Amino acid sequence: MARTFWAAMALTASVAAAAAQEDVITVVHVEQNPAVQEFWEDLAKKFESANQGVDVQFQYLEAEAFKQKMTTLLQSSDRPDIIYSWAGGVLRAQVEAGVIADLTEKLDPAAKDMLLPAALDAFTLDGRIYGVPVRMTQVGIFYNKDMLGAANVDPASLATWDGFLKAIETLKAAGTTPLVVGGADKWPLMFYWSGLALRAGGSAAFEAAVAQEGEGFAAAPFVRAGELFQQLTALEPFQSGYMGTKYGASVGQFGDGKGAMMLVADFVLNGMKANAADGVGIPLDRLGFAPLPTVEGGADEPNATLGGINGWLVTEGASPRAADFLAFFMQPENQRMAAQKSFYIPTVKGLEAELANPIHQVISANLAKSTYHQNFYDQALGAAVGAVVNDVSAELAAGNMTPEEAADAVQEAYAFEQ
């Protein structure tokens, strides 16, 4: 196996000793697409073939189950060797709890140059590297071209919030469900509130709130986000029963043509394949993507993006071969295959031309020119505050909270954690 990813000092005597006996590497992830799972497990078999006595075992959990179980798993004596991460405040809390390995001295300088800087920065805390970024995502409006065309909705109108609302009204008048969302999981609704906060206040509003300057998360841009969100929900744009629909079921509905649009990240592409009735969903040539709509009077930061930077963490006490498996996993030829198979947008530089999926090509270009990439609020702000963000997003959608109450609740939760 090439050892270009990790520095030579990572190769300890324990590695050689481990090779003489069975060494199980446990990996826990949230990936639900069987094709991606099969690809990763094929990589694991290749690694096992080149490393006698190693057994890589994957476990896949639904995202909410993963979040709920991970704290307990990490505190147990048999914690997984490698876990999935969205980075942000959740990663910081795990590092502070002493359950995540510091990879700084193990990472080869050449590997740092191999990765997109913004992606590596997401897994860097106080100058120390705690994870390996694998993919980047962008939140935006995914739309069914045929359904918009049948209702005479111009996709260009989705560029502004007013145009988006008008499209909702037009679709409803045509008898089409405008939007599909998995409201039961709450976090899909968070994309609306946090996306609107980004467009209303830009990066400056979020950074000021994190620094607890002024009114923090109770400041005007976050209230404005709630007001705009409730402009949308007043139009009743979502599918029937959306608050009782889980995310997986919702992407299946979108893939089955039961709604014209979803505001979601590009992992919806894998989700459709896993949940649509035909195992495919909307054909790529009939699927469109538009960035978050700009809002009138909002921050002049149109290239700012909202999305995830996802990757792997090695836990403290993990198998000494865990880092070696990640080195193999991240080799450019393996990540090139992921791009060619349209699974995700890798964080390895130079693979843009390998992206077979036209939606990935658009998003990759957007991320390349992004002036600011906002990580998901429910990850960036930590588990406790993130849960409140998701809760208030659902309450705003249901009309159970005013925009001011929602912003105040997030501010109170964040201040309590400081």
GROMACS .gro file of C-alpha atoms in nm:
model
  418
    1MET     CA    1   0.000   0.000   0.000
    2ALA     CA    2   0.128   0.346  -0.083
    3ARG     CA    3   0.212   0.543   0.226
    4THR     CA    4   0.192   0.892   0.084
    5PHE     CA    5  -0.097   0.997   0.307
    6TRP     CA    6   0.063   0.944   0.648
    7ALA     CA    7   0.406   1.041   0.772
    8ALA     CA    8   0.656   0.761   0.830
    9MET     CA    9   0.638   0.816   1.205
   10ALA     CA   10   0.283   0.680   1.201
   11LEU     CA   11   0.416   0.334   1.126
   12THR     CA   12   0.487   0.192   1.467
   13ALA     CA   13   0.605  -0.149   1.577
   14SER     CA   14   0.250  -0.229   1.682
   15VAL     CA   15   0.146  -0.218   1.316
   16ALA     CA   16   0.386  -0.496   1.225
   17ALA     CA   17   0.278  -0.696   1.527
   18ALA     CA   18  -0.089  -0.651   1.441
   19ALA     CA   19  -0.032  -0.789   1.093
   20ALA     CA   20   0.054  -1.128   1.242
   21GLN     CA   21  -0.292  -1.174   1.390
   22GLU     CA   22  -0.648  -1.081   1.299
   23ASP     CA   23  -0.699  -0.710   1.344
   24VAL     CA   24  -1.062  -0.594   1.321
   25ILE     CA   25  -1.122  -0.233   1.209
   26THR     CA   26  -1.479  -0.123   1.283
   27VAL     CA   27  -1.623   0.164   1.080
   28VAL     CA   28  -1.957   0.334   1.157
   29HIS     CA   29  -2.120   0.557   0.894
   30VAL     CA   30  -2.459   0.700   0.792
   31GLU     CA   31  -2.443   0.619   0.420
   32GLN     CA   32  -2.771   0.464   0.302
   33ASN     CA   33  -2.706   0.413  -0.069
   34PRO     CA   34  -2.637   0.041  -0.128
   35ALA     CA   35  -2.416   0.124  -0.428
   36VAL     CA   36  -2.187   0.344  -0.217
   37GLN     CA   37  -2.181   0.083   0.058
   38GLU     CA   38  -2.080  -0.181  -0.196
   39PHE     CA   39  -1.804   0.044  -0.334
   40TRP     CA   40  -1.659   0.107   0.012
   41GLU     CA   41  -1.675  -0.259   0.104
   42ASP     CA   42  -1.496  -0.348  -0.220
   43LEU     CA   43  -1.220  -0.104  -0.120
   44ALA     CA   44  -1.208  -0.273   0.220
   45LYS     CA   45  -1.163  -0.614   0.054
   46LYS     CA   46  -0.875  -0.481  -0.154
   47PHE     CA   47  -0.715  -0.342   0.161
   48GLU     CA   48  -0.764  -0.673   0.339
   49SER     CA   49  -0.606  -0.862   0.048
   50ALA     CA   50  -0.295  -0.645   0.075
   51ASN     CA   51  -0.287  -0.663   0.455
   52GLN     CA   52  -0.306  -1.018   0.582
   53GLY     CA   53  -0.499  -1.062   0.904
   54VAL     CA   54  -0.699  -0.736   0.876
   55ASP     CA   55  -1.079  -0.742   0.876
   56VAL     CA   56  -1.264  -0.415   0.800
   57GLN     CA   57  -1.624  -0.420   0.922
   58PHE     CA   58  -1.875  -0.149   0.827
   59GLN     CA   59  -2.189  -0.064   1.021
   60TYR     CA   60  -2.440   0.178   0.868
   61LEU     CA   61  -2.686   0.375   1.080
   62GLU     CA   62  -2.960   0.618   0.983
   63ALA     CA   63  -2.839   0.973   1.057
   64GLU     CA   64  -3.060   1.037   1.361
   65ALA     CA   65  -2.984   0.696   1.509
   66PHE     CA   66  -2.613   0.765   1.455
   67LYS     CA   67  -2.636   1.096   1.644
   68GLN     CA   68  -2.829   0.939   1.930
   69LYS     CA   69  -2.599   0.639   1.971
   70MET     CA   70  -2.259   0.794   1.907
   71THR     CA   71  -2.202   0.949   2.250
   72THR     CA   72  -2.264   0.613   2.416
   73LEU     CA   73  -2.055   0.426   2.159
   74LEU     CA   74  -1.761   0.661   2.201
   75GLN     CA   75  -1.765   0.625   2.580
   76SER     CA   76  -1.777   0.246   2.567
   77SER     CA   77  -1.475   0.019   2.597
   78ASP     CA   78  -1.538  -0.122   2.249
   79ARG     CA   79  -1.582   0.208   2.066
   80PRO     CA   80  -1.559   0.196   1.684
   81ASP     CA   81  -1.218   0.253   1.526
   82ILE     CA   82  -1.340   0.496   1.260
   83ILE     CA   83  -1.655   0.708   1.266
   84TYR     CA   84  -1.832   0.946   1.031
   85SER     CA   85  -1.826   1.317   1.116
   86TRP     CA   86  -1.988   1.641   1.005
   87ALA     CA   87  -1.708   1.832   1.188
   88GLY     CA   88  -1.812   2.157   1.364
   89GLY     CA   89  -1.905   2.186   1.729
   90VAL     CA   90  -1.987   1.818   1.759
   91LEU     CA   91  -1.629   1.732   1.661
   92ARG     CA   92  -1.494   1.983   1.913
   93ALA     CA   93  -1.701   1.828   2.192
   94GLN     CA   94  -1.575   1.481   2.099
   95VAL     CA   95  -1.214   1.603   2.096
   96GLU     CA   96  -1.258   1.772   2.434
   97ALA     CA   97  -1.401   1.447   2.569
   98GLY     CA   98  -1.073   1.278   2.475
   99VAL     CA   99  -1.224   1.014   2.245
  100ILE     CA  100  -1.082   1.130   1.908
  101ALA     CA  101  -0.722   1.075   1.799
  102ASP     CA  102  -0.500   1.369   1.704
  103LEU     CA  103  -0.373   1.300   1.351
  104THR     CA  104  -0.156   1.611   1.314
  105GLU     CA  105   0.183   1.443   1.337
  106LYS     CA  106   0.069   1.148   1.129
  107LEU     CA  107  -0.050   1.344   0.827
  108ASP     CA  108   0.214   1.369   0.558
  109PRO     CA  109   0.275   1.728   0.431
  110ALA     CA  110   0.208   1.602   0.078
  111ALA     CA  111  -0.135   1.481   0.189
  112LYS     CA  112  -0.222   1.826   0.320
  113ASP     CA  113  -0.153   1.966  -0.026
  114MET     CA  114  -0.364   1.690  -0.179
  115LEU     CA  115  -0.681   1.804   0.001
  116LEU     CA  116  -0.896   2.112  -0.053
  117PRO     CA  117  -0.791   2.366   0.214
  118ALA     CA  118  -1.146   2.452   0.324
  119ALA     CA  119  -1.219   2.084   0.373
  120LEU     CA  120  -0.909   2.020   0.586
  121ASP     CA  121  -0.975   2.339   0.786
  122ALA     CA  122  -1.312   2.195   0.892
  123PHE     CA  123  -1.132   1.912   1.070
  124THR     CA  124  -0.865   2.135   1.223
  125LEU     CA  125  -0.916   2.265   1.577
  126ASP     CA  126  -0.671   2.502   1.743
  127GLY     CA  127  -0.410   2.415   1.484
  128ARG     CA  128  -0.443   2.037   1.531
  129ILE     CA  129  -0.587   1.797   1.271
  130TYR     CA  130  -0.847   1.551   1.401
  131GLY     CA  131  -1.002   1.406   1.090
  132VAL     CA  132  -0.982   1.329   0.721
  133PRO     CA  133  -1.236   1.516   0.504
  134VAL     CA  134  -1.390   1.300   0.234
  135ARG     CA  135  -1.668   1.497   0.067
  136MET     CA  136  -1.828   1.842   0.040
  137THR     CA  137  -2.196   1.918  -0.013
  138GLN     CA  138  -2.408   2.221  -0.099
  139VAL     CA  139  -2.766   2.296   0.000
  140GLY     CA  140  -2.989   2.432  -0.272
  141ILE     CA  141  -3.315   2.377  -0.459
  142PHE     CA  142  -3.330   2.048  -0.645
  143TYR     CA  143  -3.612   2.054  -0.896
  144ASN     CA  144  -3.790   1.822  -1.136
  145LYS     CA  145  -3.755   1.991  -1.475
  146ASP     CA  146  -4.061   1.819  -1.618
  147MET     CA  147  -4.287   1.922  -1.330
  148LEU     CA  148  -4.169   2.283  -1.341
  149GLY     CA  149  -4.209   2.287  -1.718
  150ALA     CA  150  -4.564   2.151  -1.700
  151ALA     CA  151  -4.656   2.437  -1.466
  152ASN     CA  152  -4.473   2.697  -1.679
  153VAL     CA  153  -4.228   2.781  -1.399
  154ASP     CA  154  -3.898   2.923  -1.522
  155PRO     CA  155  -3.612   2.774  -1.315
  156ALA     CA  156  -3.436   3.111  -1.336
  157SER     CA  157  -3.709   3.254  -1.112
  158LEU     CA  158  -3.576   3.043  -0.823
  159ALA     CA  159  -3.273   3.272  -0.791
  160THR     CA  160  -3.462   3.513  -0.563
  161TRP     CA  161  -3.685   3.450  -0.263
  162ASP     CA  162  -3.972   3.644  -0.420
  163GLY     CA  163  -3.935   3.441  -0.738
  164PHE     CA  164  -3.926   3.120  -0.537
  165LEU     CA  165  -4.248   3.210  -0.356
  166LYS     CA  166  -4.412   3.296  -0.687
  167ALA     CA  167  -4.306   2.956  -0.823
  168ILE     CA  168  -4.468   2.792  -0.519
  169GLU     CA  169  -4.796   2.970  -0.591
  170THR     CA  170  -4.782   2.877  -0.960
  171LEU     CA  171  -4.716   2.511  -0.888
  172LYS     CA  172  -5.003   2.496  -0.639
  173ALA     CA  173  -5.237   2.658  -0.888
  174ALA     CA  174  -5.139   2.388  -1.138
  175GLY     CA  175  -5.231   2.117  -0.886
  176THR     CA  176  -4.868   2.020  -0.818
  177THR     CA  177  -4.713   1.975  -0.473
  178PRO     CA  178  -4.435   2.236  -0.474
  179LEU     CA  179  -4.202   2.102  -0.204
  180VAL     CA  180  -4.118   1.774  -0.035
  181VAL     CA  181  -3.950   1.763   0.307
  182GLY     CA  182  -3.886   1.509   0.583
  183GLY     CA  183  -4.030   1.713   0.867
  184ALA     CA  184  -4.031   1.427   1.119
  185ASP     CA  185  -3.651   1.444   1.136
  186LYS     CA  186  -3.657   1.824   1.185
  187TRP     CA  187  -3.306   1.882   1.044
  188PRO     CA  188  -3.436   1.899   0.684
  189LEU     CA  189  -3.640   2.203   0.794
  190MET     CA  190  -3.325   2.354   0.946
  191PHE     CA  191  -3.194   2.406   0.593
  192TYR     CA  192  -3.465   2.668   0.536
  193TRP     CA  193  -3.403   2.870   0.852
  194SER     CA  194  -3.024   2.855   0.839
  195GLY     CA  195  -3.015   2.913   0.464
  196LEU     CA  196  -3.232   3.220   0.497
  197ALA     CA  197  -3.015   3.345   0.785
  198LEU     CA  198  -2.711   3.312   0.558
  199ARG     CA  199  -2.880   3.507   0.283
  200ALA     CA  200  -3.018   3.769   0.525
  201GLY     CA  201  -2.705   3.829   0.731
  202GLY     CA  202  -2.418   3.662   0.550
  203SER     CA  203  -2.108   3.524   0.715
  204ALA     CA  204  -2.076   3.833   0.936
  205ALA     CA  205  -2.405   3.762   1.115
  206PHE     CA  206  -2.310   3.404   1.201
  207GLU     CA  207  -1.958   3.490   1.311
  208ALA     CA  208  -2.087   3.776   1.530
  209ALA     CA  209  -2.345   3.545   1.687
  210VAL     CA  210  -2.083   3.279   1.761
  211ALA     CA  211  -1.865   3.548   1.921
  212GLN     CA  212  -2.174   3.663   2.115
  213GLU     CA  213  -2.149   4.014   1.984
  214GLY     CA  214  -2.460   4.231   2.000
  215GLU     CA  215  -2.776   4.021   2.033
  216GLY     CA  216  -2.607   3.698   1.920
  217PHE     CA  217  -2.849   3.458   1.755
  218ALA     CA  218  -3.139   3.684   1.857
  219ALA     CA  219  -3.011   3.951   1.617
  220ALA     CA  220  -3.214   4.086   1.327
  221PRO     CA  221  -3.088   3.849   1.049
  222PHE     CA  222  -3.200   3.542   1.244
  223VAL     CA  223  -3.541   3.694   1.316
  224ARG     CA  224  -3.565   3.790   0.950
  225ALA     CA  225  -3.490   3.429   0.855
  226GLY     CA  226  -3.788   3.314   1.059
  227GLU     CA  227  -4.012   3.576   0.902
  228LEU     CA  228  -3.916   3.471   0.551
  229PHE     CA  229  -3.957   3.103   0.636
  230GLN     CA  230  -4.309   3.166   0.762
  231GLN     CA  231  -4.389   3.356   0.442
  232LEU     CA  232  -4.323   3.024   0.273
  233THR     CA  233  -4.506   2.801   0.520
  234ALA     CA  234  -4.812   3.027   0.501
  235LEU     CA  235  -4.846   2.908   0.140
  236GLU     CA  236  -4.871   2.545   0.260
  237PRO     CA  237  -4.606   2.431   0.010
  238PHE     CA  238  -4.518   2.088   0.150
  239GLN     CA  239  -4.660   1.745   0.079
  240SER     CA  240  -4.949   1.617   0.290
  241GLY     CA  241  -4.827   1.474   0.620
  242TYR     CA  242  -4.480   1.622   0.590
  243MET     CA  243  -4.434   1.659   0.967
  244GLY     CA  244  -4.476   1.283   1.003
  245THR     CA  245  -4.246   1.195   0.713
  246LYS     CA  246  -3.889   1.080   0.773
  247TYR     CA  247  -3.609   1.205   0.550
  248GLY     CA  248  -3.561   0.873   0.370
  249ALA     CA  249  -3.927   0.851   0.281
  250SER     CA  250  -3.930   1.214   0.165
  251VAL     CA  251  -3.645   1.169  -0.084
  252GLY     CA  252  -3.824   0.860  -0.210
  253GLN     CA  253  -4.135   1.071  -0.266
  254PHE     CA  254  -3.932   1.334  -0.451
  255GLY     CA  255  -3.770   1.067  -0.665
  256ASP     CA  256  -4.113   0.921  -0.741
  257GLY     CA  257  -4.238   1.257  -0.872
  258LYS     CA  258  -4.471   1.335  -0.581
  259GLY     CA  259  -4.339   1.688  -0.545
  260ALA     CA  260  -4.159   1.934  -0.772
  261MET     CA  261  -3.873   2.054  -0.551
  262MET     CA  262  -3.663   1.986  -0.242
  263LEU     CA  263  -3.441   2.229  -0.051
  264VAL     CA  264  -3.166   1.990   0.053
  265ALA     CA  265  -2.799   1.903   0.005
  266ASP     CA  266  -2.668   1.691  -0.280
  267PHE     CA  267  -2.672   1.376  -0.072
  268VAL     CA  268  -3.032   1.364  -0.194
  269LEU     CA  269  -2.891   1.203  -0.510
  270ASN     CA  270  -2.782   0.894  -0.319
  271GLY     CA  271  -3.099   0.908  -0.110
  272MET     CA  272  -3.321   0.890  -0.417
  273LYS     CA  273  -3.145   0.576  -0.536
  274ALA     CA  274  -3.192   0.416  -0.198
  275ASN     CA  275  -3.558   0.514  -0.150
  276ALA     CA  276  -3.731   0.576  -0.485
  277ALA     CA  277  -3.965   0.301  -0.601
  278ASP     CA  278  -3.752   0.228  -0.909
  279GLY     CA  279  -3.421   0.253  -0.724
  280VAL     CA  280  -3.315   0.548  -0.938
  281GLY     CA  281  -3.543   0.848  -0.891
  282ILE     CA  282  -3.543   1.145  -1.125
  283PRO     CA  283  -3.307   1.090  -1.421
  284LEU     CA  284  -3.010   1.325  -1.400
  285ASP     CA  285  -3.096   1.495  -1.729
  286ARG     CA  286  -3.440   1.582  -1.586
  287LEU     CA  287  -3.307   1.711  -1.253
  288GLY     CA  288  -3.201   2.071  -1.196
  289PHE     CA  289  -3.024   2.257  -0.918
  290ALA     CA  290  -3.046   2.620  -0.806
  291PRO     CA  291  -2.848   2.779  -0.521
  292LEU     CA  292  -3.019   2.925  -0.216
  293PRO     CA  293  -3.237   3.217  -0.328
  294THR     CA  294  -3.114   3.566  -0.247
  295VAL     CA  295  -3.340   3.783  -0.031
  296GLU     CA  296  -3.425   4.148  -0.077
  297GLY     CA  297  -3.212   4.367   0.147
  298GLY     CA  298  -2.996   4.071   0.248
  299ALA     CA  299  -2.620   4.039   0.268
  300ASP     CA  300  -2.434   4.099  -0.056
  301GLU     CA  301  -2.266   3.759  -0.051
  302PRO     CA  302  -2.429   3.568  -0.338
  303ASN     CA  303  -2.146   3.315  -0.365
  304ALA     CA  304  -2.166   3.212   0.000
  305THR     CA  305  -2.273   2.850   0.033
  306LEU     CA  306  -2.440   2.632   0.296
  307GLY     CA  307  -2.351   2.268   0.321
  308GLY     CA  308  -2.154   1.997   0.488
  309ILE     CA  309  -1.791   1.897   0.495
  310ASN     CA  310  -1.795   1.533   0.589
  311GLY     CA  311  -1.520   1.292   0.673
  312TRP     CA  312  -1.370   1.026   0.896
  313LEU     CA  313  -1.237   1.038   1.251
  314VAL     CA  314  -1.006   0.785   1.415
  315THR     CA  315  -1.096   0.721   1.776
  316GLU     CA  316  -0.857   0.703   2.070
  317GLY     CA  317  -0.743   0.346   2.126
  318ALA     CA  318  -0.833   0.244   1.770
  319SER     CA  319  -0.662  -0.037   1.585
  320PRO     CA  320  -0.318   0.079   1.466
  321ARG     CA  321  -0.431  -0.022   1.116
  322ALA     CA  322  -0.726   0.221   1.115
  323ALA     CA  323  -0.513   0.510   0.991
  324ASP     CA  324  -0.362   0.284   0.726
  325PHE     CA  325  -0.708   0.196   0.597
  326LEU     CA  326  -0.795   0.565   0.569
  327ALA     CA  327  -0.471   0.623   0.379
  328PHE     CA  328  -0.575   0.355   0.131
  329PHE     CA  329  -0.933   0.485   0.117
  330MET     CA  330  -0.815   0.840   0.035
  331GLN     CA  331  -0.571   0.745  -0.240
  332PRO     CA  332  -0.655   0.961  -0.545
  333GLU     CA  333  -0.728   0.658  -0.763
  334ASN     CA  334  -0.993   0.540  -0.518
  335GLN     CA  335  -1.151   0.883  -0.481
  336ARG     CA  336  -1.140   0.923  -0.859
  337MET     CA  337  -1.361   0.614  -0.885
  338ALA     CA  338  -1.607   0.772  -0.640
  339ALA     CA  339  -1.627   1.081  -0.862
  340GLN     CA  340  -1.666   0.875  -1.178
  341LYS     CA  341  -1.941   0.667  -1.019
  342SER     CA  342  -2.128   0.989  -0.922
  343PHE     CA  343  -2.131   0.900  -0.552
  344TYR     CA  344  -2.013   1.235  -0.410
  345ILE     CA  345  -1.778   1.531  -0.461
  346PRO     CA  346  -1.439   1.424  -0.320
  347THR     CA  347  -1.214   1.662  -0.126
  348VAL     CA  348  -0.906   1.545  -0.315
  349LYS     CA  349  -0.781   1.817  -0.549
  350GLY     CA  350  -0.779   1.771  -0.924
  351LEU     CA  351  -1.079   1.543  -0.955
  352GLU     CA  352  -1.326   1.803  -1.080
  353ALA     CA  353  -1.298   1.678  -1.438
  354GLU     CA  354  -1.373   1.324  -1.320
  355LEU     CA  355  -1.720   1.410  -1.189
  356ALA     CA  356  -1.963   1.219  -1.409
  357ASN     CA  357  -2.275   1.362  -1.247
  358PRO     CA  358  -2.379   1.697  -1.404
  359ILE     CA  359  -2.529   1.814  -1.073
  360HIS     CA  360  -2.198   1.742  -0.901
  361GLN     CA  361  -2.022   1.940  -1.173
  362VAL     CA  362  -2.243   2.243  -1.103
  363ILE     CA  363  -2.199   2.215  -0.726
  364SER     CA  364  -1.825   2.162  -0.753
  365ALA     CA  365  -1.800   2.485  -0.954
  366ASN     CA  366  -2.013   2.665  -0.694
  367LEU     CA  367  -1.793   2.543  -0.410
  368ALA     CA  368  -1.479   2.643  -0.599
  369LYS     CA  369  -1.596   3.005  -0.615
  370SER     CA  370  -1.762   3.011  -0.273
  371THR     CA  371  -1.649   3.307  -0.065
  372TYR     CA  372  -1.778   3.145   0.256
  373HIS     CA  373  -1.901   2.793   0.327
  374GLN     CA  374  -2.139   2.765   0.622
  375ASN     CA  375  -2.140   2.425   0.790
  376PHE     CA  376  -2.479   2.289   0.894
  377TYR     CA  377  -2.596   2.472   1.207
  378ASP     CA  378  -2.685   2.152   1.392
  379GLN     CA  379  -2.322   2.042   1.357
  380ALA     CA  380  -2.139   2.375   1.369
  381LEU     CA  381  -2.302   2.475   1.698
  382GLY     CA  382  -2.267   2.142   1.876
  383ALA     CA  383  -2.519   1.874   1.962
  384ALA     CA  384  -2.716   2.059   2.232
  385VAL     CA  385  -2.758   2.387   2.046
  386GLY     CA  386  -2.800   2.203   1.716
  387ALA     CA  387  -3.097   2.015   1.861
  388VAL     CA  388  -3.257   2.347   1.955
  389VAL     CA  389  -3.197   2.482   1.603
  390ASN     CA  390  -3.372   2.179   1.457
  391ASP     CA  391  -3.656   2.206   1.708
  392VAL     CA  392  -3.724   2.575   1.639
  393SER     CA  393  -3.711   2.514   1.263
  394ALA     CA  394  -3.988   2.257   1.302
  395GLU     CA  395  -4.184   2.486   1.534
  396LEU     CA  396  -4.156   2.773   1.285
  397ALA     CA  397  -4.282   2.547   1.007
  398ALA     CA  398  -4.578   2.438   1.219
  399GLY     CA  399  -4.655   2.796   1.323
  400ASN     CA  400  -4.600   2.717   1.690
  401MET     CA  401  -4.329   2.981   1.737
  402THR     CA  402  -4.283   3.337   1.626
  403PRO     CA  403  -3.958   3.432   1.448
  404GLU     CA  404  -3.852   3.628   1.757
  405GLU     CA  405  -3.921   3.334   1.990
  406ALA     CA  406  -3.722   3.100   1.766
  407ALA     CA  407  -3.420   3.329   1.749
  408ASP     CA  408  -3.435   3.390   2.126
  409ALA     CA  409  -3.445   3.015   2.193
  410VAL     CA  410  -3.132   2.953   1.988
  411GLN     CA  411  -2.954   3.243   2.155
  412GLU     CA  412  -3.050   3.121   2.503
  413ALA     CA  413  -2.927   2.769   2.425
  414TYR     CA  414  -2.601   2.894   2.279
  415ALA     CA  415  -2.533   3.134   2.567
  416PHE     CA  416  -2.600   2.854   2.817
  417GLU     CA  417  -2.333   2.637   2.653
  418GLN     CA  418  -2.067   2.908   2.667
   0.00000   0.00000   0.00000
